[in-house]
mmCIF file of C-alpha atoms in Angstrom:
data_model
loop_
_atom_site.group_PDB
_atom_site.id
_atom_site.type_symbol
_atom_site.label_atom_id
_atom_site.label_comp_id
_atom_site.label_asym_id
_atom_site.label_seq_id
_atom_site.Cartn_x
_atom_site.Cartn_y
_atom_site.Cartn_z
ATOM 1 C CA MET A 1 109.518 104.432 97.673
ATOM 2 C CA SER A 2 111.117 105.688 94.496
ATOM 3 C CA LEU A 3 114.792 106.373 94.118
ATOM 4 C CA THR A 4 115.936 109.749 95.382
ATOM 5 C CA THR A 5 119.722 109.744 95.108
ATOM 6 C CA LEU A 6 122.872 107.699 94.835
ATOM 7 C CA ASP A 7 125.764 108.702 97.073
ATOM 8 C CA THR A 8 128.998 109.602 95.323
ATOM 9 C CA ARG A 9 130.507 106.521 96.977
ATOM 10 C CA THR A 10 128.055 103.838 95.821
ATOM 11 C CA ALA A 11 128.938 100.239 94.922
ATOM 12 C CA LEU A 12 126.983 97.625 92.983
ATOM 13 C CA VAL A 13 126.668 94.301 94.831
ATOM 14 C CA LEU A 14 125.368 91.332 92.822
ATOM 15 C CA ILE A 15 124.356 88.177 94.670
ATOM 16 C CA ASP A 16 124.855 84.579 93.461
ATOM 17 C CA LEU A 17 124.838 85.200 89.720
ATOM 18 C CA GLN A 18 126.716 81.975 89.111
ATOM 19 C CA ARG A 19 126.335 79.061 86.721
ATOM 20 C CA GLY A 20 124.618 76.653 89.115
ATOM 21 C CA ILE A 21 121.998 79.159 90.255
ATOM 22 C CA VAL A 22 120.925 81.358 87.335
ATOM 23 C CA GLY A 23 119.780 78.349 85.332
ATOM 24 C CA LEU A 24 117.202 77.357 87.941
ATOM 25 C CA PRO A 25 113.539 78.260 87.385
ATOM 26 C CA ALA A 26 112.882 81.781 88.665
ATOM 27 C CA VAL A 27 110.021 84.276 88.851
ATOM 28 C CA PRO A 28 109.067 86.929 87.927
ATOM 29 C CA HIS A 29 112.242 87.259 85.836
ATOM 30 C CA SER A 30 114.242 84.430 84.309
ATOM 31 C CA GLY A 31 117.869 83.968 85.291
ATOM 32 C CA GLU A 32 118.805 85.152 81.808
ATOM 33 C CA GLU A 33 116.834 88.397 82.278
ATOM 34 C CA VAL A 34 118.393 89.008 85.706
ATOM 35 C CA VAL A 35 121.901 88.418 84.339
ATOM 36 C CA SER A 36 121.261 90.725 81.377
ATOM 37 C CA ARG A 37 120.075 93.558 83.642
ATOM 38 C CA ALA A 38 122.868 92.928 86.150
ATOM 39 C CA ALA A 39 125.421 93.139 83.315
ATOM 40 C CA ARG A 40 123.929 96.490 82.232
ATOM 41 C CA LEU A 41 124.219 97.746 85.810
ATOM 42 C CA ALA A 42 127.791 96.474 86.118
ATOM 43 C CA ASP A 43 128.804 98.117 82.833
ATOM 44 C CA ALA A 44 127.305 101.419 83.988
ATOM 45 C CA PHE A 45 129.031 101.283 87.373
ATOM 46 C CA ARG A 46 132.372 100.379 85.783
ATOM 47 C CA SER A 47 132.063 103.210 83.248
ATOM 48 C CA HIS A 48 131.721 105.667 86.148
ATOM 49 C CA GLY A 49 134.610 104.137 88.097
ATOM 50 C CA ALA A 50 132.246 102.807 90.784
ATOM 51 C CA PRO A 51 132.993 99.447 92.420
ATOM 52 C CA VAL A 52 131.268 96.265 91.300
ATOM 53 C CA VAL A 53 131.126 93.423 93.833
ATOM 54 C CA LEU A 54 130.334 89.913 92.612
ATOM 55 C CA VAL A 55 129.227 87.611 95.419
ATOM 56 C CA ARG A 56 129.160 83.859 94.946
ATOM 57 C CA VAL A 57 128.095 81.107 97.302
ATOM 58 C CA THR A 58 130.013 77.869 97.599
ATOM 59 C CA ALA A 59 130.703 75.013 99.994
ATOM 60 C CA ALA A 60 133.501 72.598 100.654
ATOM 61 C CA ALA A 61 133.216 69.346 98.708
ATOM 62 C CA ASP A 62 133.027 67.356 101.944
ATOM 63 C CA GLY A 63 130.229 69.559 103.305
ATOM 64 C CA ALA A 64 132.268 70.537 106.366
ATOM 65 C CA ASP A 65 131.268 74.204 106.085
ATOM 66 C CA ARG A 66 127.537 73.673 105.578
ATOM 67 C CA LEU A 67 125.306 75.637 107.903
ATOM 68 C CA PRO A 68 124.500 73.743 111.087
ATOM 69 C CA GLY A 69 121.155 73.768 112.800
ATOM 70 C CA ARG A 70 117.843 72.028 112.462
ATOM 71 C CA THR A 71 115.243 73.355 110.067
ATOM 72 C CA GLU A 72 111.814 72.227 108.959
ATOM 73 C CA THR A 73 112.977 72.235 105.358
ATOM 74 C CA PRO A 74 115.306 69.355 104.531
ATOM 75 C CA GLN A 75 118.831 70.503 103.716
ATOM 76 C CA ARG A 76 120.268 69.464 100.383
ATOM 77 C CA ASN A 77 123.420 67.465 100.923
ATOM 78 C CA ALA A 78 124.178 66.589 97.322
ATOM 79 C CA THR A 79 127.589 67.532 96.014
ATOM 80 C CA PRO A 80 127.137 70.239 93.379
ATOM 81 C CA PRO A 81 128.676 69.707 89.952
ATOM 82 C CA PRO A 82 132.081 71.237 89.187
ATOM 83 C CA GLY A 83 131.872 74.894 88.165
ATOM 84 C CA TRP A 84 128.428 75.483 89.675
ATOM 85 C CA ASP A 85 129.843 78.346 91.768
ATOM 86 C CA THR A 86 131.576 80.130 88.873
ATOM 87 C CA ILE A 87 130.318 83.653 88.150
ATOM 88 C CA VAL A 88 128.469 83.764 84.807
ATOM 89 C CA ASP A 89 130.464 84.811 81.752
ATOM 90 C CA GLU A 90 128.390 87.970 81.229
ATOM 91 C CA LEU A 91 129.776 89.387 84.495
ATOM 92 C CA SER A 92 133.221 87.836 84.808
ATOM 93 C CA GLY A 93 136.537 88.899 83.325
ATOM 94 C CA HIS A 94 136.870 92.332 84.930
ATOM 95 C CA PRO A 95 139.939 92.299 87.190
ATOM 96 C CA GLU A 96 138.891 95.528 88.903
ATOM 97 C CA ASP A 97 135.711 93.871 90.260
ATOM 98 C CA ILE A 98 135.684 92.632 93.832
ATOM 99 C CA LEU A 99 134.894 88.932 94.280
ATOM 100 C CA VAL A 100 133.393 87.867 97.601
ATOM 101 C CA THR A 101 132.828 84.214 98.471
ATOM 102 C CA LYS A 102 130.158 83.413 101.043
ATOM 103 C CA ARG A 103 128.981 80.242 102.711
ATOM 104 C CA ASN A 104 125.763 81.656 104.162
ATOM 105 C CA TRP A 105 122.673 83.338 102.794
ATOM 106 C CA GLY A 106 123.898 86.881 103.336
ATOM 107 C CA ALA A 107 127.060 88.356 101.845
ATOM 108 C CA PHE A 108 128.257 90.089 105.032
ATOM 109 C CA HIS A 109 128.479 87.245 107.561
ATOM 110 C CA GLY A 110 131.833 85.475 107.496
ATOM 111 C CA THR A 111 133.198 87.457 104.520
ATOM 112 C CA ASP A 112 135.301 90.568 104.001
ATOM 113 C CA LEU A 113 132.504 92.459 102.195
ATOM 114 C CA ASP A 114 132.142 95.157 104.855
ATOM 115 C CA LEU A 115 135.918 95.637 104.968
ATOM 116 C CA GLN A 116 136.136 95.881 101.167
ATOM 117 C CA LEU A 117 133.363 98.504 101.089
ATOM 118 C CA ARG A 118 134.593 100.581 104.025
ATOM 119 C CA ARG A 119 138.181 100.705 102.719
ATOM 120 C CA ARG A 120 136.768 102.283 99.573
ATOM 121 C CA GLY A 121 134.638 104.756 101.529
ATOM 122 C CA ILE A 122 131.394 103.234 100.261
ATOM 123 C CA THR A 123 128.248 104.613 101.913
ATOM 124 C CA GLN A 124 125.589 103.082 99.665
ATOM 125 C CA ILE A 125 125.051 99.813 97.834
ATOM 126 C CA VAL A 126 122.804 98.864 94.930
ATOM 127 C CA LEU A 127 121.708 95.232 95.157
ATOM 128 C CA GLY A 128 120.558 92.665 92.622
ATOM 129 C CA GLY A 129 120.760 88.903 92.217
ATOM 130 C CA VAL A 130 119.138 85.602 93.076
ATOM 131 C CA ALA A 131 117.202 84.744 95.170
ATOM 132 C CA THR A 132 115.288 87.831 96.197
ATOM 133 C CA SER A 133 113.995 86.441 99.492
ATOM 134 C CA ILE A 134 117.195 84.666 100.506
ATOM 135 C CA GLY A 135 120.610 86.002 99.441
ATOM 136 C CA VAL A 136 119.456 89.447 98.325
ATOM 137 C CA GLU A 137 117.179 90.076 101.307
ATOM 138 C CA SER A 138 119.727 88.736 103.822
ATOM 139 C CA THR A 139 122.398 90.993 102.352
ATOM 140 C CA ALA A 140 120.045 93.992 102.280
ATOM 141 C CA ARG A 141 119.148 93.490 105.939
ATOM 142 C CA ALA A 142 122.802 93.257 106.962
ATOM 143 C CA ALA A 143 123.757 96.277 104.822
ATOM 144 C CA HIS A 144 121.042 98.313 106.523
ATOM 145 C CA GLU A 145 122.244 97.127 109.943
ATOM 146 C CA HIS A 146 125.828 98.075 108.997
ATOM 147 C CA GLY A 147 124.655 101.617 108.219
ATOM 148 C CA TYR A 148 124.779 101.569 104.421
ATOM 149 C CA HIS A 149 122.135 103.263 102.306
ATOM 150 C CA VAL A 150 120.474 100.450 100.358
ATOM 151 C CA THR A 151 119.004 100.599 96.866
ATOM 152 C CA LEU A 152 117.333 97.545 95.359
ATOM 153 C CA ALA A 153 117.216 97.046 91.591
ATOM 154 C CA THR A 154 113.984 95.072 91.676
ATOM 155 C CA ASP A 155 113.996 93.950 88.037
ATOM 156 C CA ALA A 156 117.566 92.635 88.434
ATOM 157 C CA MET A 157 116.507 90.032 90.993
ATOM 158 C CA SER A 158 114.284 86.991 91.045
ATOM 159 C CA ASP A 159 113.249 84.059 93.221
ATOM 160 C CA VAL A 160 112.042 80.477 92.976
ATOM 161 C CA ASP A 161 108.881 81.411 94.888
ATOM 162 C CA PRO A 162 106.648 84.206 93.522
ATOM 163 C CA GLU A 163 105.075 84.912 96.936
ATOM 164 C CA ALA A 164 108.469 85.126 98.642
ATOM 165 C CA HIS A 165 109.686 87.527 95.930
ATOM 166 C CA ARG A 166 106.579 89.689 96.287
ATOM 167 C CA ASN A 167 106.870 89.735 100.080
ATOM 168 C CA SER A 168 110.479 90.953 99.895
ATOM 169 C CA ILE A 169 109.703 93.619 97.291
ATOM 170 C CA GLU A 170 106.496 94.920 98.875
ATOM 171 C CA ARG A 171 106.984 94.409 102.618
ATOM 172 C CA ILE A 172 110.653 94.066 103.498
ATOM 173 C CA PHE A 173 112.614 96.234 101.063
ATOM 174 C CA PRO A 174 110.676 99.462 101.752
ATOM 175 C CA ARG A 175 111.892 99.177 105.382
ATOM 176 C CA LEU A 176 115.515 98.734 104.308
ATOM 177 C CA GLY A 177 115.999 101.246 101.512
ATOM 178 C CA GLU A 178 114.743 102.506 98.189
ATOM 179 C CA SER A 179 113.758 100.453 95.148
ATOM 180 C CA GLY A 180 113.873 101.101 91.438
ATOM 181 C CA THR A 181 114.388 99.471 88.079
ATOM 182 C CA THR A 182 117.702 98.876 86.356
ATOM 183 C CA ALA A 183 116.988 101.767 83.988
ATOM 184 C CA GLU A 184 116.176 104.107 86.887
ATOM 185 C CA VAL A 185 119.389 103.182 88.708
ATOM 186 C CA ILE A 186 121.484 103.699 85.549
ATOM 187 C CA ASP A 187 119.810 107.056 84.838
ATOM 188 C CA LEU A 188 120.354 108.235 88.421
ATOM 189 C CA LEU A 189 123.964 107.017 88.351
ATOM 190 C CA ALA A 190 124.591 109.093 85.205
ATOM 191 C CA ALA A 191 122.814 112.133 86.685
ATOM 192 C CA THR A 192 124.826 112.033 89.908
ATOM 193 C CA ARG A 193 128.149 111.387 88.142
ATOM 194 C CA GLY A 194 127.527 113.837 85.250
#
């Protein structure tokens, strides 16, 4: 589905664009490309007075807040290096931005994201970030379930697994909202704020 509109109360939500994640190998776009496009989106939203939400994932040094439960994929228990959860420089330094810290895949569970959005009257979110099939998709699903209109900036997201990325883009996202490129989102933002 192509983009049709952006509500007058739309926020940009960027997932896990932090030092320890954007440097990892990613497809189909490098972390650098995702950050560059996300920064363009953030600049456009800020210039129109629309909220920008930066979501980061972190964990306690002792691992006490790691997700419980058995999985077939071994959980990484290594202590991340200092600063790994710091938002990248290209997006940080804007005191008006909203910073949300999560400890799960999705940005809604266990955070104040919904409260932050609702207090501002937000009815729609534009999503980007890393990884497409994990943090971005989990957040998109929850946003849809919370009743937000969801737009996915598909060239401002990437994944470690090309098949997982493709599955999210082609099979999951069309059920949750509308998709478009960074340029299309910026053009529509300007047209609806003109």
